Amino acid sequence: MKWLTSRYVFPLAVITLIISLCLQCAWIRQLYLAQKQDVKSKLESIVSNASKQIVYRSVSRGRERSSRFKQFFLSSEWFSLRQAFDELTLDNLHSQFHYGIDNDSTVVEMRMSFLNDPKKHFKISSSSKTDNMSPRQVSSDDQRDLKSLDSLVNRQLQQFGLRIHRDYALYDYSSGKLIKTVPFTKSSISFISERYTYNLKFLHRYQLVVDNIFWTVVFQMRYYLISSFMMLVLTAAAFYLLIRLMKNQQLYAQARMSFTSNMTHELQTPISTIAVALESISKYHLIDEPEKLKNYINISRHELQRLQSMIEKVLKQEQMDLGKTKLQFSLFDVQPLLQQVIYAMDIQVQEKNAELLLLQSDEPVFIKGDAMHISNVCYNLIDNALKYSPPHAKIEVSCSIADHELTISFKDNGPGINEIYQQQVFERFFRIFNQDNIHNVKGSGLGLHYVKQVVELHGGRVALQSKIGKGCNFMVILPLYEEN
Ligand SMILES: Nc1ncnc2c1ncn2[C@@H]1O[C@H](COP(=O)(O)OP(=O)(O)OP(=O)(O)O)[C@@H](O)[C@H]1O
Ligand SMILES: [Mg+2]
């Protein structure tokens, strides 16, 4: 898939994320509307059920054992009939309700009459007759039933886990006039139930009014919301990781390609030099000129050594990457080791007219590690400082101790490393090519990777402080050996 380059992957991922975000939003909106409807139906059924229960309780008081009462007053047919009777408000309709109990039977009488001539009117619109009770008694019974209805509604709301802000409105039964209003503003009201009677006294009708139910619905949808949020986050994370992996792979492939061309060039130079030297020996019969012959042999030997050290470096790195390198741990003082490395690099330092300083600490600095690999680490870092800094560079190597750790710092005043490359320089084969002044410096891009691996195998870490044009400060931080 040649066309699927990383150029298209990022916008494709962004578009996919945006589309899935829009789809999720549309889905959540649909779900919200459905859940809102569901909450409203639940509220309606809570009030109608409570009304049915309270009417039953109000008429069955003292006759709780009667199964016929229960059968009749809790039946859905009776409830519908009663509700229809309450709701029927035709112009000029005279409805009359009578409820009474004598010794043998309970009488429930509903009567509706209307005048055939629309111009004529009844004197009264509706009336209800109950047992022979004083108006005061009727009113106090009504108050009691109203309270019971409201507390039953409350209990059922709690049972369903509906935590809402609610109140009730009360209407006069016959005139339908509002006699108790709610403290909510009209715009914030989310639900108004039907009006329900709650006894057979027919004084008032009850209506549940609920303030904003947005958060109640959101709470009901919490699992859907969490799962769709998780899905979005996981998709974004998967895309992010994939793009990062692709970028790394690309970088690695580029670095590997430049490593191959670099190494080929590096290996070819000594091979061509040796080939030319050998050809010259046979072509010009240098066997008869021992001085020249000796010179050519020396050049060939030097080139062969270079070839061997390059091959060794690649092999050593291969072994380390495969985890086959075994470290020989011993206790040693780091400062004499640094002195040895600096002494061994004296020729390179002089060639570059550089100044290499070791700032020693007064006390010995012991660590437990592989002295050979640690000196290679130091060699690599000083070699880089010399290689990438211009002539007359000033390089400072110093040791410091803090928090049970030893920091060996390699500071130069060379070109520095751009912040965007400061992590990548420790990756295998990575080299910076665009900096003009190091364009011609040879290398395989393995040195810093080796440094990082060795330091980490010693339980330490590497750090780099650098700014473009201000030099580099590579720090090797190792655990200090301490006697218990
Ligand atoms: N002291 C430094 N100053 C500026 N750039 C540096 C310095 N040290 C390292 N670099 C940059 O980091 C890159 C990686 O360094 P590293 O030592 O891993 O590879 P190399 O020097 O190119 O090859 P090798 O060390 O394997 O011969 C270098 O190509 C160089 O661009
Ligand atoms: Mg290097």
Short mmCIF file of C-alpha atoms and ligand atoms in Angstrom, two decimals:
data_model
loop_
_atom_site.label_atom_id
_atom_site.label_comp_id
_atom_site.label_asym_id
_atom_site.label_seq_id
_atom_site.Cartn_x
_atom_site.Cartn_y
_atom_site.Cartn_z
CA MET A 1 0.00 0.00 0.00
CA LYS A 2 2.30 2.70 -1.29
CA TRP A 3 -0.34 5.40 -1.05
CA LEU A 4 -0.80 4.81 2.71
CA THR A 5 2.05 7.00 3.87
CA SER A 6 2.16 8.67 7.28
CA ARG A 7 1.12 11.91 5.52
CA TYR A 8 -2.42 10.51 5.21
CA VAL A 9 -2.57 8.57 8.47
CA PHE A 10 -2.82 11.60 10.77
CA PRO A 11 -5.67 13.38 8.92
CA LEU A 12 -7.42 10.00 8.47
CA ALA A 13 -7.21 9.35 12.22
CA VAL A 14 -8.47 12.86 13.01
CA ILE A 15 -11.39 12.51 10.56
CA THR A 16 -12.28 9.08 12.00
CA LEU A 17 -12.21 10.49 15.52
CA ILE A 18 -14.37 13.48 14.56
CA ILE A 19 -16.90 11.21 12.80
CA SER A 20 -17.06 8.81 15.74
CA LEU A 21 -17.43 11.79 18.11
CA CYS A 22 -20.36 13.12 16.04
CA LEU A 23 -21.96 9.66 15.89
CA GLN A 24 -21.58 9.25 19.63
CA CYS A 25 -23.14 12.69 20.21
CA ALA A 26 -26.11 11.86 17.96
CA TRP A 27 -26.54 8.49 19.68
CA ILE A 28 -26.32 10.04 23.16
CA ARG A 29 -28.90 12.68 22.16
CA GLN A 30 -31.32 9.97 20.98
CA LEU A 31 -30.69 8.05 24.15
CA TYR A 32 -31.24 11.16 26.26
CA LEU A 33 -34.63 11.79 24.64
CA ALA A 34 -35.67 8.15 25.12
CA GLN A 35 -34.50 8.15 28.75
CA LYS A 36 -36.30 11.44 29.41
CA GLN A 37 -39.50 9.93 28.06
CA ASP A 38 -38.90 6.87 30.21
CA VAL A 39 -38.44 9.00 33.36
CA LYS A 40 -41.65 10.90 32.54
CA SER A 41 -43.65 7.67 32.10
CA LYS A 42 -42.21 6.39 35.39
CA LEU A 43 -43.30 9.59 37.15
CA GLU A 44 -46.81 9.36 35.67
CA SER A 45 -47.19 5.74 36.71
CA ILE A 46 -45.93 6.55 40.22
CA VAL A 47 -48.61 9.22 40.73
CA SER A 48 -51.45 7.19 39.17
CA ASN A 49 -50.48 4.15 41.21
CA ALA A 50 -50.27 6.21 44.40
CA SER A 51 -53.68 7.74 43.67
CA LYS A 52 -55.18 4.24 43.19
CA GLN A 53 -53.66 3.06 46.48
CA ILE A 54 -54.81 6.08 48.49
CA VAL A 55 -58.36 5.92 47.14
CA TYR A 56 -58.45 2.26 48.14
CA ARG A 57 -57.07 3.03 51.59
CA SER A 58 -59.54 5.87 52.13
CA VAL A 59 -62.58 3.69 51.34
CA SER A 60 -61.33 0.48 52.91
CA ARG A 61 -60.50 2.01 56.26
CA GLY A 62 -61.96 -0.38 58.85
CA ARG A 63 -62.69 -2.99 56.14
CA GLU A 64 -59.12 -3.91 55.26
CA ARG A 65 -59.87 -7.62 55.31
CA SER A 66 -62.52 -7.41 52.63
CA SER A 67 -61.14 -8.97 49.49
CA ARG A 68 -64.03 -7.62 47.44
CA PHE A 69 -63.02 -4.05 48.32
CA LYS A 70 -59.52 -4.77 47.21
CA GLN A 71 -60.64 -6.51 44.05
CA PHE A 72 -62.88 -3.64 43.07
CA PHE A 73 -61.03 -0.52 44.17
CA LEU A 74 -57.61 -1.71 43.03
CA SER A 75 -58.79 -2.93 39.64
CA SER A 76 -57.50 -1.06 36.64
CA GLU A 77 -61.01 -0.93 35.16
CA TRP A 78 -62.34 1.00 38.18
CA PHE A 79 -59.35 3.31 38.02
CA SER A 80 -59.97 4.04 34.31
CA LEU A 81 -63.66 4.56 34.94
CA ARG A 82 -63.06 6.95 37.79
CA GLN A 83 -60.40 8.82 35.82
CA ALA A 84 -62.78 9.10 32.84
CA PHE A 85 -65.52 10.34 35.15
CA ASP A 86 -63.15 12.99 36.56
CA GLU A 87 -61.85 14.04 33.18
CA LEU A 88 -65.14 14.39 31.37
CA THR A 89 -65.76 18.12 31.43
CA LEU A 90 -68.33 18.75 28.73
CA ASP A 91 -70.00 22.08 28.66
CA ASN A 92 -73.13 21.99 30.76
CA LEU A 93 -72.56 18.44 31.99
CA HIS A 94 -74.00 17.57 35.35
CA SER A 95 -72.16 14.74 37.06
CA GLN A 96 -73.20 13.26 40.34
CA PHE A 97 -71.27 10.79 42.41
CA HIS A 98 -72.63 8.88 45.32
CA TYR A 99 -70.71 6.54 47.56
CA GLY A 100 -72.15 4.88 50.63
CA ILE A 101 -71.92 1.77 52.74
CA ASP A 102 -74.81 0.18 54.57
CA ASN A 103 -74.85 -3.08 56.46
CA ASP A 104 -74.77 -5.44 53.51
CA SER A 105 -73.51 -3.54 50.56
CA THR A 106 -71.33 -0.74 49.28
CA VAL A 107 -72.93 1.61 46.79
CA VAL A 108 -70.90 3.43 44.17
CA GLU A 109 -73.11 5.52 41.96
CA MET A 110 -71.93 7.64 39.10
CA ARG A 111 -74.45 9.68 37.25
CA MET A 112 -74.01 12.04 34.39
CA SER A 113 -76.70 14.12 32.74
CA PHE A 114 -76.70 16.87 30.18
CA LEU A 115 -79.55 18.98 28.80
CA ASN A 116 -80.45 18.33 25.20
CA ASP A 117 -81.05 21.96 24.56
CA PRO A 118 -77.64 23.66 24.51
CA LYS A 119 -79.16 27.00 25.44
CA LYS A 120 -80.44 25.76 28.77
CA HIS A 121 -78.17 25.37 31.81
CA PHE A 122 -78.03 23.34 34.96
CA LYS A 123 -77.97 25.38 38.09
CA ILE A 124 -75.05 23.39 39.47
CA SER A 125 -72.38 21.69 37.37
CA SER A 126 -71.49 18.65 39.47
CA SER A 127 -71.89 17.27 42.93
CA SER A 128 -70.87 14.37 45.08
CA LYS A 129 -72.58 12.74 47.98
CA THR A 130 -70.75 10.65 50.55
CA ASP A 131 -71.70 9.25 53.96
CA ASN A 132 -73.38 11.57 56.35
CA MET A 133 -70.31 13.48 57.41
CA SER A 134 -69.89 17.06 58.56
CA PRO A 135 -68.02 19.35 56.10
CA ARG A 136 -65.26 19.75 58.69
CA GLN A 137 -64.76 16.01 58.94
CA VAL A 138 -64.74 15.71 55.14
CA SER A 139 -62.10 18.44 54.89
CA SER A 140 -59.86 16.92 57.58
CA ASP A 141 -60.14 13.46 55.94
CA ASP A 142 -59.22 15.06 52.66
CA GLN A 143 -56.13 16.69 54.18
CA ARG A 144 -55.07 13.37 55.66
CA ASP A 145 -55.48 11.57 52.30
CA LEU A 146 -53.62 14.31 50.49
CA LYS A 147 -50.70 13.97 52.90
CA SER A 148 -50.73 10.17 52.50
CA LEU A 149 -50.74 10.49 48.71
CA ASP A 150 -47.86 12.92 48.70
CA SER A 151 -45.74 10.84 51.05
CA LEU A 152 -46.48 7.68 49.03
CA VAL A 153 -45.37 9.49 45.85
CA ASN A 154 -42.22 10.55 47.67
CA ARG A 155 -41.49 7.01 48.87
CA GLN A 156 -41.98 5.55 45.41
CA LEU A 157 -39.69 8.18 43.87
CA GLN A 158 -37.01 7.17 46.33
CA GLN A 159 -37.59 3.49 45.59
CA PHE A 160 -37.04 4.11 41.88
CA GLY A 161 -33.91 6.10 42.69
CA LEU A 162 -35.36 9.27 41.15
CA ARG A 163 -33.73 12.13 43.01
CA ILE A 164 -35.73 15.10 41.77
CA HIS A 165 -36.89 18.49 42.85
CA ARG A 166 -40.68 18.23 43.02
CA ASP A 167 -43.86 19.65 44.45
CA TYR A 168 -47.58 19.33 43.80
CA ALA A 169 -50.36 21.57 42.57
CA LEU A 170 -53.91 21.24 43.89
CA TYR A 171 -57.10 21.92 41.92
CA ASP A 172 -60.66 22.36 43.07
CA TYR A 173 -62.53 19.27 41.93
CA SER A 174 -65.70 20.88 40.63
CA SER A 175 -64.45 24.18 39.22
CA GLY A 176 -60.96 22.97 38.22
CA LYS A 177 -59.46 26.15 39.74
CA LEU A 178 -55.84 26.06 40.88
CA ILE A 179 -55.79 26.39 44.66
CA LYS A 180 -52.17 25.49 45.43
CA THR A 181 -49.40 26.40 43.06
CA VAL A 182 -45.72 25.28 42.86
CA PRO A 183 -42.63 27.40 43.63
CA PHE A 184 -40.90 26.65 40.27
CA THR A 185 -40.56 29.01 37.31
CA LYS A 186 -42.57 27.93 34.29
CA SER A 187 -39.53 27.58 32.03
CA SER A 188 -37.71 25.24 34.41
CA ILE A 189 -40.63 22.80 34.81
CA SER A 190 -39.88 19.50 33.04
CA PHE A 191 -42.87 17.38 33.97
CA ILE A 192 -46.53 17.90 34.92
CA SER A 193 -48.62 14.83 35.67
CA GLU A 194 -52.33 14.31 35.01
CA ARG A 195 -54.68 15.45 37.77
CA TYR A 196 -55.72 12.68 40.17
CA THR A 197 -58.35 12.33 42.87
CA TYR A 198 -57.15 10.56 45.98
CA ASN A 199 -60.42 9.71 47.76
CA LEU A 200 -64.10 9.61 47.02
CA LYS A 201 -64.81 12.93 48.71
CA PHE A 202 -64.15 14.78 45.45
CA LEU A 203 -62.86 18.00 46.93
CA HIS A 204 -59.49 18.35 45.21
CA ARG A 205 -57.33 16.88 42.50
CA TYR A 206 -53.59 16.34 42.87
CA GLN A 207 -50.96 17.04 40.21
CA LEU A 208 -47.24 16.24 40.50
CA VAL A 209 -44.92 18.96 39.16
CA VAL A 210 -41.20 18.30 38.67
CA ASP A 211 -38.50 20.89 38.21
CA ASN A 212 -35.59 20.35 35.78
CA ILE A 213 -34.96 16.61 35.24
CA PHE A 214 -31.85 17.03 33.06
CA TRP A 215 -29.40 15.78 35.70
CA THR A 216 -31.76 12.95 36.72
CA VAL A 217 -31.77 11.71 33.12
CA VAL A 218 -28.00 12.16 32.83
CA PHE A 219 -27.58 10.15 36.05
CA GLN A 220 -29.76 7.37 34.60
CA MET A 221 -27.53 7.37 31.51
CA ARG A 222 -24.27 7.35 33.46
CA TYR A 223 -23.09 3.89 32.35
CA TYR A 224 -23.75 4.66 28.67
CA LEU A 225 -21.96 8.00 29.00
CA ILE A 226 -18.94 6.48 30.75
CA SER A 227 -18.66 3.65 28.21
CA SER A 228 -18.92 5.95 25.20
CA PHE A 229 -16.36 8.32 26.74
CA MET A 230 -14.03 5.34 27.39
CA MET A 231 -14.53 4.17 23.81
CA LEU A 232 -13.53 7.57 22.46
CA VAL A 233 -10.51 7.80 24.74
CA LEU A 234 -9.40 4.27 23.84
CA THR A 235 -9.83 4.91 20.11
CA ALA A 236 -7.83 8.15 20.40
CA ALA A 237 -5.14 6.37 22.44
CA ALA A 238 -4.97 3.52 19.90
CA PHE A 239 -4.59 5.99 17.04
CA TYR A 240 -1.98 7.96 18.95
CA LEU A 241 0.06 4.85 19.71
CA LEU A 242 -0.23 3.60 16.13
CA ILE A 243 0.90 6.92 14.68
CA ARG A 244 3.77 7.09 17.15
CA LEU A 245 4.79 3.55 16.32
CA MET A 246 4.64 4.32 12.61
CA LYS A 247 6.73 7.45 13.05
CA ASN A 248 9.29 5.53 15.11
CA GLN A 249 9.40 2.77 12.52
CA GLN A 250 9.91 5.33 9.80
CA LEU A 251 12.68 7.03 11.73
CA TYR A 252 14.25 3.66 12.44
CA ALA A 253 14.06 2.66 8.76
CA GLN A 254 15.62 5.98 7.72
CA ALA A 255 18.32 5.68 10.37
CA ARG A 256 19.04 2.10 9.34
CA MET A 257 19.35 3.09 5.71
CA SER A 258 21.78 5.89 6.50
CA PHE A 259 23.68 3.53 8.81
CA THR A 260 24.07 1.03 5.97
CA SER A 261 25.29 3.64 3.51
CA ASN A 262 27.53 5.18 6.15
CA MET A 263 29.04 1.84 7.14
CA THR A 264 29.49 0.77 3.52
CA HIS A 265 31.37 3.97 2.91
CA GLU A 266 33.38 3.56 6.11
CA LEU A 267 34.29 -0.06 5.27
CA GLN A 268 35.06 0.70 1.66
CA THR A 269 37.65 3.38 2.45
CA PRO A 270 40.15 1.07 4.26
CA ILE A 271 39.49 -1.76 1.76
CA SER A 272 40.24 0.52 -1.21
CA THR A 273 43.33 1.91 0.55
CA ILE A 274 44.65 -1.62 1.21
CA ALA A 275 43.83 -2.67 -2.37
CA VAL A 276 45.71 0.34 -3.79
CA ALA A 277 48.69 -0.33 -1.46
CA LEU A 278 48.90 -4.01 -2.49
CA GLU A 279 48.55 -3.17 -6.16
CA SER A 280 51.29 -0.55 -5.93
CA ILE A 281 53.60 -3.06 -4.22
CA SER A 282 53.24 -5.56 -7.08
CA LYS A 283 53.02 -3.03 -9.91
CA TYR A 284 56.07 -0.97 -8.93
CA HIS A 285 58.11 -3.95 -7.57
CA LEU A 286 58.39 -2.24 -4.21
CA ILE A 287 60.01 -5.42 -2.89
CA ASP A 288 63.22 -3.82 -4.11
CA GLU A 289 62.50 -0.60 -2.18
CA PRO A 290 62.25 -1.68 1.46
CA GLU A 291 61.58 1.84 2.78
CA LYS A 292 58.52 2.38 0.58
CA LEU A 293 57.40 -1.21 1.12
CA LYS A 294 57.51 -0.72 4.90
CA ASN A 295 55.47 2.47 4.59
CA TYR A 296 52.79 0.76 2.43
CA ILE A 297 52.61 -2.19 4.81
CA ASN A 298 52.16 0.17 7.77
CA ILE A 299 49.33 1.99 6.00
CA SER A 300 47.66 -1.37 5.19
CA ARG A 301 48.06 -2.57 8.81
CA HIS A 302 46.59 0.66 10.18
CA GLU A 303 43.62 0.43 7.80
CA LEU A 304 43.06 -3.22 8.72
CA GLN A 305 43.00 -2.27 12.42
CA ARG A 306 40.40 0.40 11.66
CA LEU A 307 38.34 -2.16 9.74
CA GLN A 308 38.56 -4.62 12.60
CA SER A 309 37.55 -2.06 15.23
CA MET A 310 34.53 -1.03 13.16
CA ILE A 311 33.37 -4.63 12.73
CA GLU A 312 33.92 -5.24 16.46
CA LYS A 313 31.80 -2.20 17.32
CA VAL A 314 28.85 -3.42 15.22
CA LEU A 315 29.16 -6.96 16.61
CA LYS A 316 29.38 -5.68 20.18
CA GLN A 317 26.24 -3.62 19.67
CA GLU A 318 24.44 -6.62 18.16
CA GLN A 319 25.34 -8.70 21.23
CA MET A 320 24.15 -5.99 23.56
CA ASP A 321 20.84 -5.61 21.72
CA LEU A 322 20.29 -9.36 21.97
CA GLY A 323 20.98 -9.16 25.70
CA LYS A 324 23.95 -11.46 25.39
CA THR A 325 26.47 -9.08 26.93
CA LYS A 326 27.53 -10.24 30.37
CA LEU A 327 28.89 -7.52 32.62
CA GLN A 328 31.80 -8.27 34.98
CA PHE A 329 30.94 -6.30 38.09
CA SER A 330 33.69 -5.14 40.42
CA LEU A 331 34.22 -2.31 42.86
CA PHE A 332 36.36 0.53 41.53
CA ASP A 333 37.11 4.21 41.88
CA VAL A 334 35.75 6.15 38.88
CA GLN A 335 38.33 8.98 38.92
CA PRO A 336 41.49 6.97 38.06
CA LEU A 337 39.47 5.28 35.30
CA LEU A 338 38.55 8.72 33.87
CA GLN A 339 42.21 9.75 34.03
CA GLN A 340 43.19 6.65 32.04
CA VAL A 341 40.59 7.34 29.34
CA ILE A 342 41.69 10.98 29.08
CA TYR A 343 45.33 9.89 28.85
CA ALA A 344 44.48 7.39 26.07
CA MET A 345 42.71 10.10 24.10
CA ASP A 346 45.56 12.58 24.30
CA ILE A 347 46.53 12.20 20.61
CA GLN A 348 42.95 12.90 19.43
CA VAL A 349 42.77 15.90 21.76
CA GLN A 350 46.02 17.32 20.38
CA GLU A 351 44.96 16.70 16.78
CA LYS A 352 41.91 18.88 17.37
CA ASN A 353 43.86 21.44 19.42
CA ALA A 354 41.22 20.93 22.10
CA GLU A 355 41.46 21.42 25.84
CA LEU A 356 40.27 18.46 27.93
CA LEU A 357 39.98 19.09 31.68
CA LEU A 358 39.18 16.65 34.47
CA LEU A 359 37.74 18.36 37.53
CA GLN A 360 38.52 15.87 40.27
CA SER A 361 36.80 15.57 43.60
CA ASP A 362 39.00 15.16 46.70
CA GLU A 363 37.48 11.90 47.82
CA PRO A 364 37.47 8.62 45.91
CA VAL A 365 34.20 7.83 44.16
CA PHE A 366 33.42 4.14 44.28
CA ILE A 367 30.84 2.38 42.18
CA LYS A 368 30.09 -1.26 41.50
CA GLY A 369 30.20 -1.91 37.77
CA ASP A 370 32.01 -3.23 34.71
CA ALA A 371 35.12 -1.06 34.43
CA MET A 372 35.70 -1.92 30.77
CA HIS A 373 32.19 -0.90 29.68
CA ILE A 374 32.19 2.22 31.88
CA SER A 375 35.48 3.34 30.30
CA ASN A 376 33.92 2.72 26.84
CA VAL A 377 31.02 4.94 27.89
CA CYS A 378 33.42 7.73 28.87
CA TYR A 379 35.41 7.19 25.68
CA ASN A 380 32.28 7.51 23.51
CA LEU A 381 31.14 10.71 25.21
CA ILE A 382 34.57 12.40 25.04
CA ASP A 383 34.93 11.18 21.43
CA ASN A 384 31.58 12.82 20.53
CA ALA A 385 32.55 16.07 22.26
CA LEU A 386 35.80 16.13 20.25
CA LYS A 387 34.19 15.00 16.98
CA TYR A 388 31.30 17.43 16.90
CA SER A 389 32.95 20.50 18.46
CA PRO A 390 35.03 22.84 16.27
CA PRO A 391 38.86 22.99 16.81
CA HIS A 392 40.11 24.55 20.09
CA ALA A 393 37.09 23.14 21.88
CA LYS A 394 36.97 23.15 25.67
CA ILE A 395 35.78 19.91 27.22
CA GLU A 396 35.21 19.48 30.96
CA VAL A 397 34.76 16.14 32.67
CA SER A 398 33.67 16.24 36.31
CA CYS A 399 32.25 14.03 39.06
CA SER A 400 29.72 15.07 41.66
CA ILE A 401 27.75 13.24 44.34
CA ALA A 402 24.16 13.89 45.43
CA ASP A 403 21.39 11.72 46.90
CA HIS A 404 23.43 8.50 46.88
CA GLU A 405 24.16 8.96 43.18
CA LEU A 406 27.26 9.75 41.22
CA THR A 407 26.96 12.13 38.25
CA ILE A 408 29.77 12.12 35.69
CA SER A 409 29.32 15.14 33.49
CA PHE A 410 30.85 15.64 30.00
CA LYS A 411 30.51 19.28 29.04
CA ASP A 412 31.61 20.79 25.74
CA ASN A 413 31.23 24.17 24.03
CA GLY A 414 30.35 22.69 20.64
CA PRO A 415 27.28 23.22 18.42
CA GLY A 416 24.80 21.75 20.93
CA ILE A 417 21.79 19.58 20.11
CA ASN A 418 18.34 20.87 19.23
CA GLU A 419 15.72 20.05 21.87
CA ILE A 420 13.66 17.98 19.43
CA TYR A 421 16.55 15.54 18.96
CA GLN A 422 17.59 15.26 22.61
CA GLN A 423 15.68 12.01 23.19
CA GLN A 424 16.32 10.57 19.74
CA VAL A 425 20.13 10.82 19.83
CA PHE A 426 20.08 7.86 22.24
CA GLU A 427 18.24 5.68 19.73
CA ARG A 428 20.02 3.13 17.64
CA PHE A 429 21.51 4.44 14.32
CA PHE A 430 20.20 7.95 14.98
CA ARG A 431 22.40 10.76 13.68
CA ILE A 432 21.69 14.44 13.09
CA PHE A 433 22.38 15.28 9.48
CA ASN A 434 21.00 18.74 8.97
CA GLN A 435 23.41 20.61 11.22
CA ASP A 436 25.85 22.09 8.70
CA ASN A 437 28.96 21.88 10.78
CA ILE A 438 28.64 18.17 11.50
CA HIS A 439 27.58 17.16 8.05
CA ASN A 440 30.94 15.64 7.27
CA VAL A 441 31.63 13.98 10.60
CA LYS A 442 31.72 10.22 10.24
CA GLY A 443 29.93 7.88 12.61
CA SER A 444 27.54 4.97 12.84
CA GLY A 445 24.93 6.40 15.23
CA LEU A 446 25.60 3.62 17.74
CA GLY A 447 27.72 5.42 20.35
CA LEU A 448 25.04 7.09 22.47
CA HIS A 449 22.73 4.06 22.20
CA TYR A 450 25.56 1.94 23.63
CA VAL A 451 26.16 4.53 26.39
CA LYS A 452 22.47 4.46 27.39
CA GLN A 453 22.30 0.66 27.38
CA VAL A 454 25.43 0.23 29.51
CA VAL A 455 24.38 2.89 32.03
CA GLU A 456 20.92 1.35 32.36
CA LEU A 457 22.43 -2.11 32.87
CA HIS A 458 24.26 -0.55 35.84
CA GLY A 459 20.93 0.69 37.27
CA GLY A 460 21.64 4.28 36.27
CA ARG A 461 20.38 6.77 33.68
CA VAL A 462 21.66 9.29 31.16
CA ALA A 463 20.62 12.92 30.86
CA LEU A 464 21.36 15.63 28.35
CA GLN A 465 21.28 19.40 28.80
CA SER A 466 21.88 21.34 25.65
CA LYS A 467 20.87 24.37 23.65
CA ILE A 468 21.71 25.06 20.03
CA GLY A 469 25.03 26.95 19.86
CA LYS A 470 25.64 26.58 23.62
CA GLY A 471 27.32 23.16 23.73
CA CYS A 472 26.21 19.90 25.32
CA ASN A 473 26.30 18.54 28.83
CA PHE A 474 25.91 14.74 28.81
CA MET A 475 25.42 13.32 32.31
CA VAL A 476 25.91 9.73 33.32
CA ILE A 477 24.13 9.12 36.62
CA LEU A 478 25.07 5.92 38.46
CA PRO A 479 24.16 4.51 41.88
CA LEU A 480 27.00 5.09 44.32
CA TYR A 481 28.51 2.15 46.17
CA GLU A 482 27.92 2.57 49.88
CA GLU A 483 29.07 0.33 52.68
CA ASN A 484 26.22 -0.65 54.93
N1 LIG B 1 28.78 16.44 21.93
C1 LIG B 1 27.94 16.53 20.89
N2 LIG B 1 27.71 17.70 20.26
C2 LIG B 1 26.85 17.77 19.22
N3 LIG B 1 26.19 16.74 18.70
C3 LIG B 1 26.38 15.53 19.27
C4 LIG B 1 27.27 15.34 20.38
N4 LIG B 1 27.25 14.05 20.73
C5 LIG B 1 26.39 13.44 19.88
N5 LIG B 1 25.88 14.30 19.00
C6 LIG B 1 24.89 14.02 17.93
O1 LIG B 1 24.27 12.80 18.26
C7 LIG B 1 24.34 11.87 17.19
C8 LIG B 1 24.47 10.46 17.72
O2 LIG B 1 25.71 10.27 18.37
P1 LIG B 1 26.33 8.83 18.49
O3 LIG B 1 27.53 8.93 19.33
O4 LIG B 1 25.24 7.92 18.90
O5 LIG B 1 26.67 8.45 17.00
P2 LIG B 1 27.93 8.87 16.12
O6 LIG B 1 28.86 9.69 16.91
O7 LIG B 1 27.33 9.50 14.91
O8 LIG B 1 28.53 7.47 15.73
P3 LIG B 1 29.45 6.52 16.61
O9 LIG B 1 29.56 7.15 17.98
O10 LIG B 1 28.70 5.25 16.63
O11 LIG B 1 30.71 6.43 15.89
C9 LIG B 1 25.53 12.30 16.40
O12 LIG B 1 25.35 11.96 15.03
C10 LIG B 1 25.55 13.81 16.59
O13 LIG B 1 24.75 14.41 15.61
MG MG B 2 29.59 8.92 18.78
#
